[in-house]
Amino acid sequence: MTDASLICTVAIELSRARWVVGALPPTGNKVSVGAVPGGDTDRLMQHLNKIQTRLAREFGQAIELKICFEAGYDGFWLARFLRDRGLDVFVLDAASFLVSRRGRRTKTDRIDVEAMTFTLRAYLAGDLSVCRVVPVPTPEAEDAKRISRERTRLASERTRHVNRIRALLALHGIRSIKGLWGGNWRAQLDRLETGDGRPLGRYIKGEITREFERLHLVLEQVKALEAERHQTLLDPASPFPHKSKVATLTKLAGIGELSATLLVAEVFQRQYHSRRHLASYLGLAPTPYASGEVQRDQGISKAGNKPARTLLVEIAWAWMRHQPTSELASWYRARFAGNGMRSRKVGIVAMARKLAIALWHFVEHGVIPAGAVVNAR
């Protein structure tokens, strides 16, 4: 383990125009700040080498650099780039930083890099409360998420186009039209009449036609993405990680290939130390409030992976339909079913947390959720 007195903490504030680099030497509290053009990795490496050379001259021995930057718009490519060149890199969750709440905060790149260098120094000294380090995923794991993220985005676009078409038709007294999910919508549109028996106007018809064309493009892209996803799971040479976990999840009634693929890409390609670790990653951990005699539950933290959390709530609803005799479904009905819609919606989030833990035990250890129906495959 490297001696803490021989470590220089370096922080990089990333932006499109420039990267601000701050270096905190092993001793002292003065941060030297410089800048390189944004995205210029050659200039960045030159700057880091200059820091090491200067510190080696001052201290008479080699000084190790510990580098950090905030997770965000630039992703993880820079961390991999620096690690490939033998540097130790930490990607920090900016939302986890301890900040002063005394008044309005001053915000500049220089202040940010100075604060990050001290934060990393404290973290390396053993104070894990000052920030949270984000694990850097493998390129394959990061790329696998694109399947789920694009599928979710296309589904959202499809819904927006369908709602827009229905709204435009409702303006003229037309309650429905065939072809929203495929089919000969042009012929349907040509035969439509308004609620007062008039043909559709030229411009409203043109707008609806263009909405249908955009909807048709989205539907075609969804089909292409589904075919690519299916082929990815069949191809042994595909880089998608943990294909065996997808096959394991699909053995449970109510979890299809799509849901299983999205779950593995977003959740189960990672390693978790405990069920609390899993719930924290999903943002499904409870957030209690206790002050004096006041004690209450503030609900879930919502501090984790939002796409995965949304997916698990959807799977929880499907679980109620396809696994009605399971222990989880029985627990939900006994606790929430007869208490109104709001209670059922709150309860399904609690069930999503329990279901996530049960599925984790299933894919990692083969423990079948109590009372669950397993497909014969």
Short mmCIF file of C-alpha atoms in Angstrom, two decimals:
data_model
loop_
_atom_site.label_atom_id
_atom_site.label_comp_id
_atom_site.label_asym_id
_atom_site.label_seq_id
_atom_site.Cartn_x
_atom_site.Cartn_y
_atom_site.Cartn_z
CA MET A 1 0.00 0.00 0.00
CA THR A 2 1.32 3.44 -0.91
CA ASP A 3 2.35 5.76 1.93
CA ALA A 4 -0.24 8.56 2.25
CA SER A 5 2.58 11.11 2.58
CA LEU A 6 3.73 10.28 -0.98
CA ILE A 7 0.37 10.79 -2.69
CA CYS A 8 -0.68 13.83 -4.69
CA THR A 9 -4.42 14.06 -5.24
CA VAL A 10 -5.42 15.47 -8.62
CA ALA A 11 -8.92 16.58 -9.60
CA ILE A 12 -10.16 17.27 -13.13
CA GLU A 13 -13.20 19.46 -13.74
CA LEU A 14 -14.55 18.39 -17.14
CA SER A 15 -16.35 20.67 -19.57
CA ARG A 16 -16.67 20.94 -23.32
CA ALA A 17 -14.37 23.95 -23.70
CA ARG A 18 -11.62 23.12 -21.21
CA TRP A 19 -10.51 20.76 -18.49
CA VAL A 20 -9.39 22.43 -15.26
CA VAL A 21 -6.79 20.37 -13.38
CA GLY A 22 -6.02 20.88 -9.69
CA ALA A 23 -3.14 19.18 -7.85
CA LEU A 24 -2.83 18.98 -4.06
CA PRO A 25 0.76 18.01 -3.06
CA PRO A 26 1.44 15.39 -0.37
CA THR A 27 2.13 18.07 2.23
CA GLY A 28 0.54 21.49 2.51
CA ASN A 29 -2.90 22.80 1.62
CA LYS A 30 -2.24 24.90 -1.49
CA VAL A 31 -3.74 23.53 -4.70
CA SER A 32 -2.00 24.35 -7.97
CA VAL A 33 -4.52 24.82 -10.77
CA GLY A 34 -4.00 24.61 -14.53
CA ALA A 35 -6.12 24.01 -17.61
CA VAL A 36 -5.98 22.09 -20.89
CA PRO A 37 -8.34 22.19 -23.88
CA GLY A 38 -11.40 19.99 -23.38
CA GLY A 39 -10.95 16.52 -24.85
CA ASP A 40 -7.20 16.95 -25.50
CA THR A 41 -5.83 13.84 -23.81
CA ASP A 42 -2.27 14.46 -25.07
CA ARG A 43 -2.15 17.85 -23.35
CA LEU A 44 -3.68 16.31 -20.24
CA MET A 45 -0.98 13.63 -20.06
CA GLN A 46 1.72 16.28 -20.59
CA HIS A 47 0.24 18.32 -17.73
CA LEU A 48 0.13 15.29 -15.41
CA ASN A 49 3.72 14.39 -16.29
CA LYS A 50 4.80 17.95 -15.45
CA ILE A 51 3.10 17.67 -12.07
CA GLN A 52 4.90 14.41 -11.32
CA THR A 53 8.26 15.80 -12.47
CA ARG A 54 7.89 18.95 -10.36
CA LEU A 55 6.87 17.00 -7.26
CA ALA A 56 9.69 14.48 -7.70
CA ARG A 57 12.15 17.39 -7.83
CA GLU A 58 10.66 19.02 -4.72
CA PHE A 59 10.46 15.86 -2.59
CA GLY A 60 13.47 14.02 -3.95
CA GLN A 61 11.48 10.87 -4.79
CA ALA A 62 8.66 9.67 -7.02
CA ILE A 63 5.19 10.87 -6.03
CA GLU A 64 2.12 8.82 -6.96
CA LEU A 65 -0.85 10.64 -8.49
CA LYS A 66 -4.40 9.77 -7.44
CA ILE A 67 -6.80 11.28 -9.96
CA CYS A 68 -10.52 11.97 -9.64
CA PHE A 69 -13.31 13.60 -11.60
CA GLU A 70 -17.09 13.76 -11.33
CA ALA A 71 -19.32 11.19 -13.01
CA GLY A 72 -21.50 12.82 -15.62
CA TYR A 73 -21.75 13.86 -19.24
CA ASP A 74 -18.34 12.44 -20.27
CA GLY A 75 -19.04 8.93 -19.01
CA PHE A 76 -16.20 6.58 -18.13
CA TRP A 77 -13.94 6.67 -21.18
CA LEU A 78 -11.45 9.05 -19.55
CA ALA A 79 -11.11 6.78 -16.52
CA ARG A 80 -10.28 3.84 -18.79
CA PHE A 81 -7.86 5.99 -20.79
CA LEU A 82 -5.93 7.03 -17.68
CA ARG A 83 -5.98 3.56 -16.13
CA ASP A 84 -4.57 2.08 -19.34
CA ARG A 85 -1.60 4.41 -18.79
CA GLY A 86 -0.96 3.18 -15.27
CA LEU A 87 -2.76 5.93 -13.33
CA ASP A 88 -5.09 5.36 -10.39
CA VAL A 89 -8.47 6.98 -11.11
CA PHE A 90 -11.56 7.53 -8.96
CA VAL A 91 -14.90 8.56 -10.47
CA LEU A 92 -16.88 10.48 -7.85
CA ASP A 93 -20.63 10.91 -7.46
CA ALA A 94 -21.04 14.69 -7.26
CA ALA A 95 -24.42 14.34 -5.52
CA SER A 96 -22.69 12.63 -2.57
CA PHE A 97 -20.35 15.55 -1.73
CA LEU A 98 -20.73 17.18 1.67
CA VAL A 99 -21.59 20.85 1.09
CA SER A 100 -22.24 23.86 3.30
CA ARG A 101 -25.91 24.85 3.64
CA ARG A 102 -25.18 28.20 5.32
CA GLY A 103 -26.07 30.32 2.31
CA ARG A 104 -25.78 30.66 -1.44
CA ARG A 105 -22.76 28.71 -2.70
CA THR A 106 -20.05 30.17 -4.91
CA LYS A 107 -19.57 28.01 -8.01
CA THR A 108 -16.45 28.15 -10.20
CA ASP A 109 -14.35 25.44 -11.82
CA ARG A 110 -11.36 26.45 -9.69
CA ILE A 111 -13.32 26.14 -6.45
CA ASP A 112 -14.68 22.77 -7.58
CA VAL A 113 -11.29 21.23 -8.37
CA GLU A 114 -9.81 22.54 -5.13
CA ALA A 115 -12.67 21.00 -3.16
CA MET A 116 -12.36 17.69 -5.01
CA THR A 117 -8.66 17.35 -4.25
CA PHE A 118 -9.32 17.72 -0.51
CA THR A 119 -12.31 15.37 -0.77
CA LEU A 120 -10.19 12.68 -2.40
CA ARG A 121 -7.42 13.16 0.18
CA ALA A 122 -9.94 12.63 2.99
CA TYR A 123 -11.41 9.59 1.23
CA LEU A 124 -7.98 7.99 0.78
CA ALA A 125 -7.24 8.69 4.46
CA GLY A 126 -10.23 6.49 5.37
CA ASP A 127 -13.13 8.95 5.68
CA LEU A 128 -15.67 7.23 3.43
CA SER A 129 -18.44 9.69 4.35
CA VAL A 130 -17.04 12.57 2.29
CA CYS A 131 -18.06 11.12 -1.09
CA ARG A 132 -19.15 8.01 -2.94
CA VAL A 133 -16.91 6.41 -5.55
CA VAL A 134 -18.69 5.17 -8.67
CA PRO A 135 -17.47 1.79 -10.00
CA VAL A 136 -16.17 2.01 -13.56
CA PRO A 137 -18.04 -0.58 -15.66
CA THR A 138 -16.37 -2.68 -18.30
CA PRO A 139 -16.88 -1.47 -21.89
CA GLU A 140 -19.09 -4.52 -22.53
CA ALA A 141 -21.30 -3.88 -19.51
CA GLU A 142 -21.67 -0.21 -20.39
CA ASP A 143 -22.49 -1.03 -24.01
CA ALA A 144 -25.08 -3.64 -22.98
CA LYS A 145 -27.13 -0.92 -21.29
CA ARG A 146 -27.77 0.72 -24.64
CA ILE A 147 -30.22 -2.08 -25.49
CA SER A 148 -32.44 -1.25 -22.53
CA ARG A 149 -32.02 2.52 -22.71
CA GLU A 150 -32.84 2.73 -26.44
CA ARG A 151 -35.81 0.36 -26.05
CA THR A 152 -37.22 2.52 -23.26
CA ARG A 153 -36.69 5.72 -25.23
CA LEU A 154 -38.37 4.29 -28.36
CA ALA A 155 -41.35 3.11 -26.31
CA SER A 156 -41.71 6.62 -24.89
CA GLU A 157 -41.52 8.15 -28.37
CA ARG A 158 -44.14 5.68 -29.63
CA THR A 159 -46.51 6.66 -26.84
CA ARG A 160 -46.04 10.37 -27.55
CA HIS A 161 -46.83 9.93 -31.26
CA VAL A 162 -49.93 7.81 -30.54
CA ASN A 163 -51.22 10.32 -27.98
CA ARG A 164 -50.61 13.21 -30.36
CA ILE A 165 -52.52 11.51 -33.19
CA ARG A 166 -55.44 10.72 -30.89
CA ALA A 167 -55.49 14.29 -29.58
CA LEU A 168 -55.53 15.77 -33.10
CA LEU A 169 -58.38 13.47 -34.12
CA ALA A 170 -60.34 14.22 -30.95
CA LEU A 171 -60.26 17.93 -31.84
CA HIS A 172 -62.55 17.07 -34.74
CA GLY A 173 -64.82 14.58 -33.01
CA ILE A 174 -63.02 11.42 -34.20
CA ARG A 175 -62.70 8.96 -31.34
CA SER A 176 -60.56 6.24 -32.91
CA ILE A 177 -58.62 5.17 -35.97
CA LYS A 178 -57.17 1.83 -36.98
CA GLY A 179 -53.51 1.43 -37.82
CA LEU A 180 -52.00 3.10 -34.76
CA TRP A 181 -49.88 0.01 -34.08
CA GLY A 182 -49.31 -0.90 -37.72
CA GLY A 183 -51.50 -1.48 -40.75
CA ASN A 184 -52.89 0.61 -43.59
CA TRP A 185 -53.36 3.88 -41.74
CA ARG A 186 -53.31 5.96 -44.95
CA ALA A 187 -56.49 4.33 -46.24
CA GLN A 188 -58.13 4.84 -42.85
CA LEU A 189 -57.11 8.49 -42.82
CA ASP A 190 -58.50 9.11 -46.31
CA ARG A 191 -61.95 7.82 -45.26
CA LEU A 192 -62.21 9.78 -42.02
CA GLU A 193 -64.82 12.46 -41.49
CA THR A 194 -65.13 14.94 -38.66
CA GLY A 195 -67.82 14.65 -36.02
CA ASP A 196 -70.05 17.06 -37.99
CA GLY A 197 -69.70 15.06 -41.23
CA ARG A 198 -66.99 17.08 -42.99
CA PRO A 199 -63.78 15.75 -44.54
CA LEU A 200 -60.57 16.45 -42.65
CA GLY A 201 -58.96 19.78 -43.48
CA ARG A 202 -55.88 19.86 -45.66
CA TYR A 203 -53.47 20.99 -42.98
CA ILE A 204 -54.73 18.86 -40.10
CA LYS A 205 -54.61 15.84 -42.39
CA GLY A 206 -51.04 16.71 -43.37
CA GLU A 207 -50.01 17.04 -39.72
CA ILE A 208 -51.58 13.70 -38.81
CA THR A 209 -49.91 12.08 -41.83
CA ARG A 210 -46.49 13.27 -40.70
CA GLU A 211 -47.18 12.05 -37.15
CA PHE A 212 -48.10 8.64 -38.57
CA GLU A 213 -44.89 8.58 -40.63
CA ARG A 214 -42.81 9.30 -37.53
CA LEU A 215 -44.76 6.66 -35.61
CA HIS A 216 -44.17 4.13 -38.40
CA LEU A 217 -40.42 4.84 -38.26
CA VAL A 218 -40.37 4.29 -34.49
CA LEU A 219 -42.29 1.00 -34.84
CA GLU A 220 -39.80 -0.21 -37.45
CA GLN A 221 -36.89 0.69 -35.18
CA VAL A 222 -38.49 -1.18 -32.28
CA LYS A 223 -38.82 -4.28 -34.46
CA ALA A 224 -35.20 -4.00 -35.58
CA LEU A 225 -34.02 -3.56 -32.00
CA GLU A 226 -36.03 -6.58 -30.83
CA ALA A 227 -34.51 -8.71 -33.59
CA GLU A 228 -31.00 -7.53 -32.70
CA ARG A 229 -31.58 -8.26 -29.01
CA HIS A 230 -32.85 -11.77 -29.75
CA GLN A 231 -29.90 -12.49 -32.05
CA THR A 232 -27.49 -11.17 -29.42
CA LEU A 233 -28.72 -13.74 -26.92
CA LEU A 234 -28.43 -16.57 -29.45
CA ASP A 235 -24.94 -15.65 -30.64
CA PRO A 236 -22.23 -17.19 -28.39
CA ALA A 237 -19.70 -14.67 -29.71
CA SER A 238 -21.76 -11.59 -28.81
CA PRO A 239 -20.20 -9.33 -26.14
CA PHE A 240 -23.42 -9.11 -24.08
CA PRO A 241 -22.40 -10.05 -20.50
CA HIS A 242 -24.04 -12.82 -18.46
CA LYS A 243 -26.34 -14.27 -21.13
CA SER A 244 -26.84 -17.27 -18.84
CA LYS A 245 -28.56 -15.00 -16.31
CA VAL A 246 -31.08 -13.98 -18.96
CA ALA A 247 -31.90 -17.64 -19.59
CA THR A 248 -32.25 -18.22 -15.85
CA LEU A 249 -34.69 -15.34 -15.36
CA THR A 250 -36.91 -16.41 -18.25
CA LYS A 251 -37.59 -19.68 -16.44
CA LEU A 252 -39.92 -17.76 -14.13
CA ALA A 253 -43.47 -17.25 -15.34
CA GLY A 254 -44.15 -13.56 -15.93
CA ILE A 255 -40.59 -12.63 -16.92
CA GLY A 256 -40.04 -12.69 -20.67
CA GLU A 257 -36.91 -12.36 -22.72
CA LEU A 258 -37.22 -8.58 -22.96
CA SER A 259 -37.62 -8.00 -19.21
CA ALA A 260 -34.84 -10.49 -18.42
CA THR A 261 -32.45 -8.83 -20.85
CA LEU A 262 -33.15 -5.38 -19.43
CA LEU A 263 -32.77 -6.64 -15.85
CA VAL A 264 -29.39 -8.22 -16.54
CA ALA A 265 -28.13 -5.20 -18.49
CA GLU A 266 -29.20 -2.70 -15.83
CA VAL A 267 -28.94 -4.65 -12.57
CA PHE A 268 -27.58 -8.17 -12.49
CA GLN A 269 -24.36 -7.62 -14.43
CA ARG A 270 -23.01 -6.03 -11.22
CA GLN A 271 -21.87 -7.70 -8.01
CA TYR A 272 -23.67 -6.85 -4.75
CA HIS A 273 -22.42 -7.47 -1.21
CA SER A 274 -25.85 -7.66 0.39
CA ARG A 275 -29.53 -7.03 -0.20
CA ARG A 276 -29.08 -3.52 1.24
CA HIS A 277 -26.40 -2.85 -1.37
CA LEU A 278 -28.80 -3.97 -4.11
CA ALA A 279 -31.66 -1.83 -2.75
CA SER A 280 -29.35 1.17 -2.50
CA TYR A 281 -28.24 0.78 -6.12
CA LEU A 282 -31.87 0.68 -7.23
CA GLY A 283 -32.91 3.64 -5.08
CA LEU A 284 -35.39 1.41 -3.25
CA ALA A 285 -33.76 1.76 0.17
CA PRO A 286 -35.95 3.29 2.93
CA THR A 287 -35.22 6.80 4.23
CA PRO A 288 -36.35 7.07 7.86
CA TYR A 289 -36.69 10.42 9.64
CA ALA A 290 -36.16 10.56 13.39
CA SER A 291 -35.75 13.81 15.35
CA GLY A 292 -36.68 13.97 19.01
CA GLU A 293 -40.06 12.32 19.40
CA VAL A 294 -40.87 12.56 15.68
CA GLN A 295 -40.32 9.34 13.78
CA ARG A 296 -41.63 8.64 10.31
CA ASP A 297 -40.73 7.01 7.01
CA GLN A 298 -40.00 9.34 4.08
CA GLY A 299 -40.39 6.61 1.46
CA ILE A 300 -37.69 5.25 -0.81
CA SER A 301 -34.48 7.18 -1.45
CA LYS A 302 -34.79 7.32 -5.29
CA ALA A 303 -31.01 7.81 -5.30
CA GLY A 304 -30.12 4.91 -7.59
CA ASN A 305 -30.64 3.62 -11.10
CA LYS A 306 -33.96 5.14 -12.22
CA PRO A 307 -34.46 3.01 -15.39
CA ALA A 308 -33.89 -0.16 -13.36
CA ARG A 309 -36.26 1.03 -10.62
CA THR A 310 -38.99 1.77 -13.16
CA LEU A 311 -38.48 -1.62 -14.80
CA LEU A 312 -38.76 -3.48 -11.49
CA VAL A 313 -42.05 -1.76 -10.64
CA GLU A 314 -43.42 -2.87 -14.03
CA ILE A 315 -42.20 -6.42 -13.41
CA ALA A 316 -43.82 -6.36 -9.96
CA TRP A 317 -47.22 -5.62 -11.54
CA ALA A 318 -46.64 -8.45 -14.04
CA TRP A 319 -45.65 -10.75 -11.17
CA MET A 320 -49.05 -10.19 -9.57
CA ARG A 321 -50.77 -11.39 -12.75
CA HIS A 322 -48.53 -14.34 -13.61
CA GLN A 323 -47.46 -15.52 -10.13
CA PRO A 324 -50.67 -15.09 -8.08
CA THR A 325 -49.89 -18.07 -5.82
CA SER A 326 -46.37 -16.94 -4.92
CA GLU A 327 -45.50 -15.82 -1.41
CA LEU A 328 -44.73 -12.29 -2.60
CA ALA A 329 -48.12 -11.93 -4.32
CA SER A 330 -49.90 -13.26 -1.22
CA TRP A 331 -48.00 -10.80 0.98
CA TYR A 332 -48.98 -7.90 -1.28
CA ARG A 333 -52.68 -8.82 -1.35
CA ALA A 334 -52.82 -9.26 2.42
CA ARG A 335 -51.05 -5.97 3.09
CA PHE A 336 -52.31 -3.58 0.40
CA ALA A 337 -55.05 -5.02 -1.84
CA GLY A 338 -58.07 -3.79 0.13
CA ASN A 339 -56.84 -0.32 1.05
CA GLY A 340 -57.48 1.76 -2.07
CA MET A 341 -55.50 2.60 -5.19
CA ARG A 342 -52.95 4.85 -3.46
CA SER A 343 -52.09 2.10 -1.00
CA ARG A 344 -51.70 -0.41 -3.84
CA LYS A 345 -49.31 1.93 -5.67
CA VAL A 346 -47.23 2.44 -2.54
CA GLY A 347 -47.27 -1.29 -1.90
CA ILE A 348 -46.10 -2.24 -5.38
CA VAL A 349 -42.89 -0.26 -4.79
CA ALA A 350 -42.30 -2.20 -1.58
CA MET A 351 -42.95 -5.40 -3.48
CA ALA A 352 -40.53 -4.32 -6.22
CA ARG A 353 -37.78 -4.14 -3.59
CA LYS A 354 -38.62 -7.60 -2.25
CA LEU A 355 -38.86 -8.98 -5.79
CA ALA A 356 -35.48 -7.51 -6.76
CA ILE A 357 -33.86 -9.28 -3.81
CA ALA A 358 -35.65 -12.55 -4.61
CA LEU A 359 -34.57 -12.41 -8.26
CA TRP A 360 -31.00 -11.61 -7.20
CA HIS A 361 -30.91 -14.74 -5.03
CA PHE A 362 -32.40 -16.70 -7.94
CA VAL A 363 -29.87 -15.67 -10.59
CA GLU A 364 -26.85 -15.81 -8.25
CA HIS A 365 -27.63 -18.82 -6.05
CA GLY A 366 -30.49 -20.65 -7.76
CA VAL A 367 -32.94 -20.01 -4.90
CA ILE A 368 -36.43 -20.05 -6.42
CA PRO A 369 -38.76 -17.37 -4.99
CA ALA A 370 -41.18 -19.00 -2.54
CA GLY A 371 -44.26 -20.34 -4.31
CA ALA A 372 -43.15 -19.13 -7.75
CA VAL A 373 -44.08 -21.07 -10.89
CA VAL A 374 -41.08 -22.15 -12.96
CA ASN A 375 -41.56 -22.74 -16.68
CA ALA A 376 -40.56 -26.17 -18.00
CA ARG A 377 -37.77 -25.23 -20.42
#
